[in-house]
Structure formats: C-alpha cells, structure tokens
XYZ file of C-alpha atoms in Angstrom:
523
model
C 0.000 0.000 0.000
C 1.348 3.427 -0.943
C 1.820 6.279 1.511
C -1.014 8.090 -0.218
C -3.355 5.126 0.206
C -2.343 4.812 3.850
C -3.105 8.496 4.486
C -6.497 8.091 2.836
C -7.312 5.158 5.085
C -6.311 7.096 8.227
C -8.366 10.120 7.187
C -11.347 7.897 6.455
C -11.081 6.246 9.856
C -10.908 9.658 11.542
C -14.031 10.874 9.761
C -15.871 7.632 10.509
C -15.138 8.080 14.213
C -16.459 11.628 14.137
C -19.640 10.513 12.348
C -20.279 8.070 15.178
C -19.780 10.856 17.710
C -22.119 13.107 15.710
C -24.891 10.503 15.695
C -24.396 9.916 19.420
C -24.972 13.613 20.095
C -27.958 13.974 17.814
C -29.685 10.861 19.063
C -29.937 12.408 22.560
C -32.361 15.018 21.255
C -35.818 14.055 20.074
C -36.232 17.372 18.275
C -33.056 16.730 16.298
C -34.240 13.478 14.808
C -34.255 14.992 11.340
C -30.590 15.924 11.724
C -29.596 12.337 12.400
C -30.616 11.467 8.864
C -27.913 13.822 7.595
C -25.220 11.697 9.214
C -25.028 8.218 7.621
C -24.486 5.075 9.653
C -21.901 3.845 7.173
C -20.623 7.010 5.511
C -17.181 5.366 5.418
C -16.835 1.871 4.032
C -13.908 -0.464 4.468
C -12.344 0.769 1.235
C -12.061 4.297 2.607
C -14.856 5.752 0.502
C -15.801 8.931 2.393
C -17.703 10.768 -0.322
C -20.932 10.884 1.703
C -19.211 12.260 4.787
C -17.357 14.871 2.747
C -20.651 15.914 1.144
C -22.240 16.390 4.572
C -19.370 18.607 5.722
C -19.275 20.575 2.461
C -23.033 21.218 2.493
C -22.934 22.389 6.087
C -20.048 24.755 5.354
C -21.862 26.191 2.331
C -25.043 26.663 4.351
C -23.117 28.371 7.147
C -21.516 30.786 4.708
C -24.918 31.559 3.161
C -26.559 32.153 6.549
C -23.671 34.311 7.716
C -23.869 36.491 4.610
C -27.617 37.080 4.936
C -27.292 37.922 8.620
C -24.560 40.511 8.198
C -26.583 42.302 5.526
C -28.667 43.810 8.345
C -26.738 45.527 11.156
C -29.847 47.064 12.720
C -29.872 47.101 16.526
C -32.811 45.804 18.554
C -34.060 49.264 19.512
C -33.818 50.455 15.922
C -35.732 47.393 14.756
C -38.359 47.903 17.480
C -38.759 51.531 16.431
C -39.284 50.481 12.813
C -41.983 48.022 13.936
C -43.698 50.857 15.816
C -43.567 53.101 12.771
C -45.076 50.368 10.591
C -47.909 49.871 13.080
C -46.987 46.260 13.863
C -46.435 46.932 17.586
C -47.365 49.565 20.143
C -44.646 51.465 21.977
C -44.194 50.048 25.467
C -41.632 51.644 27.852
C -41.131 48.375 29.728
C -40.326 46.518 26.521
C -37.905 49.304 25.577
C -36.148 48.877 28.932
C -35.831 45.131 28.322
C -34.620 45.630 24.750
C -31.926 48.083 25.880
C -30.424 45.366 28.072
C -30.798 42.742 25.353
C -29.218 45.092 22.813
C -26.260 45.547 25.161
C -25.921 41.779 25.353
C -26.175 41.424 21.583
C -23.363 43.926 21.040
C -21.181 42.005 23.504
C -22.043 38.564 22.133
C -20.978 39.175 18.543
C -17.234 39.813 19.213
C -17.253 37.306 22.094
C -18.506 34.555 19.790
C -15.833 35.277 17.169
C -13.049 35.064 19.787
C -14.535 31.897 21.250
C -14.685 30.202 17.870
C -11.058 31.080 17.171
C -9.877 29.752 20.533
C -11.797 26.506 20.196
C -10.517 25.903 16.678
C -6.928 26.463 17.839
C -7.507 24.093 20.759
C -8.940 21.422 18.470
C -5.967 21.677 16.120
C -3.539 21.489 19.043
C -5.214 18.360 20.369
C -5.025 16.771 16.931
C -1.354 17.722 16.626
C -0.563 16.140 20.009
C -1.942 12.828 18.792
C 0.869 12.657 16.137
C -1.515 12.943 13.159
C -0.366 14.548 9.924
C -1.798 17.823 8.594
C -4.420 16.085 6.475
C -5.764 14.277 9.512
C -5.950 17.582 11.402
C -8.032 19.194 8.652
C -10.422 16.243 8.458
C -10.841 16.063 12.233
C -11.616 19.779 12.472
C -14.169 19.587 9.656
C -16.374 17.236 11.661
C -15.723 18.371 15.226
C -16.564 21.935 14.238
C -20.182 20.790 14.338
C -19.856 21.139 18.113
C -18.882 23.973 20.396
C -16.566 21.714 22.414
C -15.258 18.171 22.260
C -16.388 16.113 25.279
C -13.913 14.043 27.253
C -15.672 10.798 26.385
C -15.226 11.608 22.667
C -11.594 12.711 22.917
C -9.504 10.698 25.407
C -6.593 13.114 25.013
C -8.520 15.721 26.977
C -9.209 13.429 29.892
C -11.243 14.053 33.020
C -10.316 17.729 33.214
C -12.377 18.639 30.173
C -14.513 21.199 31.991
C -11.470 23.018 33.326
C -9.837 22.919 29.903
C -12.882 24.429 28.241
C -13.083 27.063 30.961
C -9.577 28.146 30.037
C -10.750 28.468 26.447
C -13.670 30.690 27.417
C -11.402 32.864 29.580
C -9.961 34.456 26.427
C -12.666 37.078 26.823
C -15.016 38.032 29.699
C -18.303 36.165 29.372
C -21.088 38.641 28.553
C -23.591 39.106 31.340
C -26.912 37.511 30.406
C -30.413 38.908 30.875
C -33.248 37.670 33.113
C -36.663 39.207 32.286
C -39.505 38.773 34.758
C -43.026 40.175 34.805
C -46.724 39.404 34.604
C -48.415 37.369 31.920
C -48.626 38.956 28.497
C -46.276 41.899 29.120
C -44.012 40.946 26.188
C -41.109 39.122 27.876
C -40.991 36.311 25.328
C -41.514 38.761 22.474
C -38.423 40.733 23.514
C -36.341 37.579 23.916
C -37.433 36.379 20.466
C -36.321 39.686 18.925
C -32.912 39.186 20.538
C -32.630 35.551 19.464
C -33.638 36.264 15.873
C -31.156 39.152 15.643
C -28.192 36.824 16.200
C -26.537 35.274 13.119
C -27.800 31.751 12.325
C -24.200 30.509 12.418
C -23.808 31.581 16.029
C -24.145 28.738 18.503
C -27.537 29.577 19.972
C -30.500 27.605 21.250
C -33.973 28.576 22.456
C -36.079 26.202 24.517
C -38.945 26.154 27.004
C -37.401 25.582 30.429
C -39.684 22.662 31.224
C -38.605 20.868 28.051
C -34.969 21.715 28.741
C -35.071 20.031 32.146
C -36.776 16.948 30.693
C -33.891 16.659 28.234
C -31.378 17.090 31.062
C -32.857 14.142 32.960
C -32.877 12.050 29.767
C -29.200 12.800 29.230
C -28.366 11.903 32.814
C -30.158 8.602 32.350
C -28.261 7.934 29.134
C -24.939 8.805 30.769
C -25.545 6.283 33.548
C -27.296 3.461 31.711
C -25.766 3.592 28.196
C -22.470 5.426 28.558
C -21.867 3.679 31.924
C -20.525 6.877 33.460
C -20.381 7.476 37.195
C -20.057 10.351 39.656
C -18.760 13.617 38.201
C -18.600 12.091 34.720
C -22.409 12.134 34.517
C -22.851 15.876 34.994
C -19.810 16.565 32.770
C -21.445 14.525 30.009
C -24.692 16.480 30.404
C -22.884 19.823 30.390
C -20.919 19.008 27.247
C -23.996 17.622 25.478
C -25.824 20.864 26.236
C -22.904 23.005 25.122
C -22.776 21.137 21.837
C -26.087 22.730 20.836
C -24.978 26.301 21.456
C -23.505 28.508 24.151
C -26.117 31.244 23.930
C -28.979 29.653 25.807
C -32.431 31.293 25.785
C -35.041 29.944 28.221
C -38.749 30.695 28.013
C -40.932 30.362 31.130
C -38.091 29.805 33.609
C -39.630 28.233 36.698
C -38.624 25.590 39.220
C -41.266 23.408 40.865
C -39.561 20.029 41.089
C -37.127 19.129 43.870
C -35.055 16.969 41.497
C -34.563 19.978 39.200
C -33.771 22.273 42.102
C -30.994 20.041 43.432
C -29.045 19.790 40.163
C -29.440 23.338 38.793
C -26.546 24.893 40.748
C -23.976 22.406 39.520
C -25.391 22.251 36.004
C -25.424 26.013 35.487
C -22.048 26.470 37.146
C -20.585 24.113 34.542
C -22.435 25.806 31.676
C -21.435 29.333 32.704
C -17.817 28.397 33.424
C -17.693 26.934 29.933
C -18.723 30.261 28.442
C -22.514 29.937 28.245
C -24.589 33.128 28.120
C -28.025 32.841 29.757
C -31.169 34.697 28.662
C -34.412 33.838 30.447
C -38.026 34.937 30.861
C -40.042 34.170 33.964
C -43.175 35.110 35.877
C -41.064 35.285 39.034
C -38.032 37.339 40.099
C -34.969 35.180 40.845
C -35.445 35.441 44.614
C -38.940 33.936 44.329
C -37.909 30.865 42.315
C -38.784 27.569 44.021
C -40.384 29.543 46.843
C -41.649 27.196 49.553
C -40.020 24.202 47.882
C -38.476 21.235 49.689
C -34.848 21.731 50.767
C -34.899 25.240 49.306
C -31.799 26.179 51.303
C -29.821 23.959 48.933
C -31.289 25.891 46.000
C -30.317 29.369 47.223
C -26.719 29.241 45.880
C -28.187 28.801 42.398
C -30.162 32.040 42.827
C -26.925 33.822 43.766
C -25.272 32.416 40.630
C -28.201 33.481 38.443
C -28.201 37.050 39.764
C -24.427 37.272 39.403
C -24.414 36.067 35.783
C -27.525 37.926 34.538
C -28.815 41.482 34.530
C -32.278 41.249 36.106
C -34.988 43.358 34.429
C -38.462 43.734 35.949
C -41.478 44.257 33.680
C -44.079 44.029 36.445
C -45.203 47.625 36.098
C -46.513 46.989 32.593
C -50.280 47.372 32.417
C -50.545 45.665 29.020
C -51.389 42.066 28.141
C -50.413 41.237 24.568
C -50.982 37.470 24.592
C -54.392 37.177 22.992
C -53.895 40.242 20.812
C -50.774 38.686 19.317
C -52.264 35.187 19.034
C -55.492 36.267 17.401
C -54.055 38.941 15.120
C -52.053 36.217 13.376
C -55.176 34.189 12.670
C -56.774 34.366 9.233
C -60.002 32.719 10.271
C -63.205 34.733 10.689
C -66.699 33.706 11.694
C -69.868 35.672 11.027
C -67.998 38.968 11.160
C -66.873 38.595 14.774
C -63.452 37.149 14.001
C -60.355 38.844 12.760
C -57.652 40.760 14.592
C -57.882 41.184 18.323
C -61.595 40.297 18.329
C -61.024 36.710 17.292
C -61.713 35.229 20.716
C -65.420 34.707 20.065
C -66.195 31.884 17.661
C -69.745 31.508 16.361
C -71.117 28.303 14.875
C -72.406 28.398 11.316
C -76.164 28.229 11.105
C -76.105 24.835 9.393
C -73.658 23.050 11.655
C -74.307 24.302 15.166
C -76.405 21.314 16.140
C -74.852 19.134 18.848
C -75.810 16.114 16.784
C -73.414 17.114 14.034
C -70.682 14.505 14.222
C -67.968 16.602 12.613
C -66.372 19.502 14.444
C -67.657 22.907 13.369
C -65.312 25.528 11.980
C -65.870 27.546 15.152
C -65.001 24.577 17.348
C -61.864 23.924 15.313
C -60.675 27.530 15.675
C -61.518 27.461 19.384
C -59.486 24.271 19.800
C -56.568 25.673 17.805
C -56.355 28.805 19.958
C -56.456 26.707 23.122
C -53.520 24.613 21.905
C -51.642 27.750 20.846
C -51.916 29.402 24.255
C -51.252 26.268 26.317
C -48.243 25.350 24.136
C -48.694 21.579 24.472
C -48.392 21.787 28.261
C -49.920 19.158 30.525
C -53.721 19.471 30.747
C -55.335 18.024 33.881
C -58.497 18.390 35.907
C -58.241 20.100 39.271
C -60.371 21.250 42.187
C -60.538 24.772 43.662
C -61.373 25.208 47.328
C -63.962 27.988 47.701
C -64.994 28.681 51.284
C -64.940 24.986 52.108
C -66.707 23.959 48.903
C -65.146 22.346 45.863
C -65.281 23.830 42.362
C -64.301 21.301 39.725
C -62.153 22.471 36.789
C -62.301 19.790 34.048
C -59.343 21.022 31.976
C -56.531 23.243 33.175
C -52.960 24.096 32.227
C -51.467 24.947 35.598
C -48.235 25.894 33.863
C -49.928 28.699 31.921
C -52.904 29.431 34.231
C -55.477 28.633 31.565
C -58.745 26.753 32.168
C -61.340 25.243 29.864
C -65.020 24.602 30.615
C -68.227 23.847 28.821
C -71.163 26.204 29.358
C -72.932 23.597 31.470
C -69.812 22.996 33.592
C -70.142 26.598 34.739
C -73.852 27.327 34.574
C -75.592 23.953 34.594
C -75.219 23.448 38.340
C -75.675 25.744 41.328
C -72.777 28.211 41.445
C -72.487 31.755 42.722
C -70.286 34.822 42.517
C -67.701 33.391 44.940
C -67.179 30.365 42.691
C -66.749 32.454 39.565
C -64.431 34.916 41.294
C -62.274 31.995 42.463
C -61.947 30.890 38.838
C -61.071 34.409 37.665
C -58.531 34.790 40.457
C -56.880 31.462 39.649
C -56.812 31.579 35.820
C -55.985 34.564 33.634
C -57.641 33.006 30.558
C -60.863 30.959 30.527
C -62.111 29.022 27.505
C -65.867 28.279 27.434
C -67.352 26.070 24.733
C -70.844 24.995 23.676
C -72.514 28.213 24.797
C -76.174 27.945 23.635
C -78.805 30.527 22.788
C -80.608 31.331 26.041
C -84.357 31.703 26.448
C -86.400 33.577 29.008
C -87.691 30.451 30.757
C -84.087 29.350 31.446
C -83.811 31.952 34.177
C -81.210 30.094 36.279
C -78.874 29.661 33.317
C -79.258 33.335 32.391
C -78.584 34.583 35.919
C -75.495 32.382 36.350
C -74.102 33.537 33.017
C -74.625 37.178 34.008
C -72.841 36.562 37.321
C -70.005 34.692 35.594
C -69.324 37.504 33.116
C -69.383 40.119 35.902
C -66.873 38.126 37.993
C -64.445 37.492 35.137
C -64.719 41.103 34.008
C -63.812 42.304 37.495
C -60.666 40.114 37.415
C -59.734 41.333 33.918
C -59.648 37.659 32.973
C -59.526 36.898 29.269
C -62.496 35.030 27.854
C -62.519 32.790 24.761
C -65.974 31.581 23.715
C -67.376 29.113 21.196
C -71.106 29.788 20.941
C -74.234 29.215 18.906
C -74.861 32.968 18.541
C -73.235 36.368 18.817
C -73.617 38.321 22.077
C -76.365 40.357 20.414
C -78.430 37.242 19.645
C -77.477 35.056 22.591
C -80.496 35.878 24.819
C -83.882 35.680 23.138
C -87.074 37.080 24.757
C -90.581 37.700 23.495
C -92.412 41.007 23.644
C -94.309 40.066 26.790
C -91.092 39.631 28.816
C -88.874 42.311 27.332
C -89.110 44.478 30.454
C -88.115 41.821 32.987
C -85.043 42.215 35.250
C -82.999 39.594 33.396
C -83.350 41.474 30.120
C -82.029 44.717 31.631
C -79.211 42.839 33.404
C -78.281 41.006 30.229
C -77.888 44.301 28.375
C -74.918 45.020 30.654
C -73.635 41.471 30.166
C -73.896 41.788 26.403
C -71.965 45.073 26.514
C -69.238 43.514 28.648
C -68.980 40.481 26.372
C -68.397 42.835 23.440
C -65.779 44.779 25.375
C -64.015 41.589 26.535
C -63.154 40.721 22.938
C -61.867 44.191 22.092
C -58.194 44.953 21.662
C -58.276 47.402 24.546
C -59.590 44.795 26.982
C -57.316 42.023 25.736
C -54.313 44.248 26.444
C -55.411 44.873 30.027
C -53.338 43.397 32.798
C -54.961 40.481 34.632
C -55.634 41.560 38.219
C -57.363 38.445 39.502
C -54.346 37.307 41.492
C -54.266 40.660 43.333
C -57.943 40.814 44.372
C-alpha cells in the first residue's frame, strides 16, 4: 500500500469516528431526529470511501456561509428594529419593553465579538489536540471539519482531553469576559418572550444559539443523565460533565422561556449544572413570571437551592417588567389568525367563535369551523403543556375544573360545567382569580324560561370582568343574539341585566380589553 493510500485510510477512519460521535450527540435530542438522517451510519466503508461524509461537511459549510452572509446584511440594533416596527404599526410602543430591549441590545453587542473570539480559541484548541496525537496535517483538517459541528469536544469523545475537560474548556472561554446575560420577569402577556425572540432572531444563524422552554430543557437534562448512567456507563462527576458538554454542543447562547422551578429533582441539580455551563462560556437569557429570589419559593430543601439564585443574579442582569399594564398574549395570538366567523373574528376580536347556522347542532358529528378555531387557539396558548383536571377550594366547597394548564394558568369549561349546576359569585371569582384566561365552549342561545342559566351567566361575566380575565368563547350565537325574549317579557329584570352582560362580552373581545393586565391574582 502506498503512503497516499495509507493516508487516505487514516483520514477515512478519523471521519468515521467523528460521524459516530455526531450521531451519538444527535440521538440524545428528540427534536433533532431529522438531523440524524444527515449523518449516515456507514458514511465510510472499508475501502475508505468517504464521499458521503465529505458531502455532509461541504453542504454544512456552504449553508453556514450563506446564513452568515444574509445575517450581516442587516446591522440594525434591537431598539432600531423595534422603532421600525412601531412606525409600521406592527407593535405599540411600550416603555417596559424598551427597557428590556436596551439590556438585550447591550448583550447582543457584547455577544458578537465574544462569539468570534470563542470560535477562534476553540478551533486552535482542536488543532492542538489533533497535533498532540501525532496525526499529519491532512488528519488535522479532516478532524476539524467534523468536530466543528460542536462547540466543544467532550472528554468521552476525545480521550486526550481526559477528566479535566470542563477546566480545559473554561480556560478556552477565559480568552474574553463572558457577557452578562439577561433575566426578564413580569406578569403574563407583558411581552417578555416577544423581547427575547427579537434578541434571538437578531443573532446570526451561524452563532451557537439555542432557544427552549425551560420545562422541556429540564426533561432533556434528565434524559441525558439517564443515558450517561445506563448507556455510557458513566459514574459520579462524569455524569454531569457529560450532560454539560452535550448541552454546550447545541450552542452557548442559551435562551429559556418560562423559567420556573417546581420540582425538587430539578432544584438540586441546577446549581452544579449552570455552574458548569457558565464556566464553559454559556450566556443565559431567560423569561419568567417570578423574580430570581422567588424561584422555588416554599419548595423542599430550598436552602440547597439558594446558591443557584446567587449564581443566576451574578451572571444575569435582572430586568423587571411588572409595572406593565398591558397584556399582549391574545392580541398577538389572534391577530395572526386568518379565520373569521360571522364577522366577529379577525384581529384582536377573534376570541369569540360563532357556529355556522347549518352546523351548530350538537348532533353534528364533525367539528364545526368555530369549534376547530376554538381548539386551535387553546392549543396555541397552552403550548402543548400538561392538561389536567383540578379542584378549587372555595370557602370549604369544591369547584371542579375539568381542563386546566397549571403551567400557563389557563382553564377550559363547557357552558354547562359553569352554569348547569348551582354556582355563585364566589365560585366564579375563584376561577377568575386562579386563571388569567378561561375558555368556554358549547354556549347555547338562552331563552327567558331558562332563568337560572341566564342569571349564572350574568354573574359569571361580571366576575371574570372584574378580574380582567380573558375570555374565549365558542357559541351558537353572537352576544347580540345570545339571549332571546318575546315582547311580553322584554321588560323583565334579566333582560335589563343582560344588556350590561352583552356590553361587557363585546368589550371583553376588544383589543383594549385584551391588552389589560390580569388583576385576579391581586384581588
């Protein structure tokens, strides 16, 4: 065999090893299943044919160059972009969002040069490690081509680094001060996630960044810990090191939505996990309904969790948005919908879905268009969170909630769940104080002789209105036509009371009301 053939074989073996490592990383993430298909099981055959592997690397490099070019075409800062959105009428100026965006813009300006320095240091480190293993220059180039898919090379993938991989990577990240992250906290609908999304989208696609709901992130962490113990057969410190490096491989700018801690298992590992991530150069951006000092409040063994709070406050600039009086959730969700029903849909008003005249019968086996839109909005706002039944304690009595997302404080009832049995103002207030958004389906047309149903509905609307709770309705008629009376009864008390209810129902689907801050939790 010639020297040239021998070099080809060595290069092929090196690439084959890196493909195996790539698949190992990608297989840990369910949402990266489509990426696994890009890395072949047998990209290198025994004859040293590495055409498939080379094609994967070449395509990725071309894509990276294309993404980088398109990103650098626009050097607009976050505040400038926000101002342009205001001028175009897409958003309304909000001083609390501007405060948050100033801090995120500062972080963005610091991240861009930091990322370039970090990439250079890691590439030099990778080449040095390859050189120390007595490989020739061709082997170094091939090894870098594949390992550049990751931010760092874990110790279990590169034995030359050994057990001190975390410390080694920390030295790499020390080439430049790690930018201080941002922690946004405030009430529901004030625009925390919107601001974080503007920041995330402003970063170049080639930058190592990831955005994930915190609940999903922690589920993945526990899966990785299980894999480290049961499949990788790691023990002790090796387990958390494996998890840290697996997380780093997906990007060192880590954006969390809905940061909250309710589980004792999560609370006990967060300090060590985030210490490793931050020491390895990770920048944290998070949104939460709680300030850092209120995280895991009242939780078991919370004293062991307090050092994590100190770490979070030290590594992030904390921005409060609690003074915002606006709630943009339903306005944003419904303004993106193209579906309209009987003239009451469209824009911010699309929280009231009316059945078509020919398909509103309960006997219709297929879901109505209104029901479908109602269901879609429910799924959009609850974001595939866990939906369970629950019971509210109201002055010693139990109020059953058939469907609730405790994570997002959203409840779902049928009309008869709320009005079909004896309930009063205290029950409805308890619902409005517990949930900021209430979905009610199968609301019928009401008749005069159904006095109990009418009175309970009037009381329900008054209670939810007082809490500034958001109401999403699927009904057989518009508010104007919901209560039908004949001429003989048009002067009864219920008719006069329902005029106020009808007016409030109209207001509760207006943009002005939907932007109001929920006050139920403060009553």
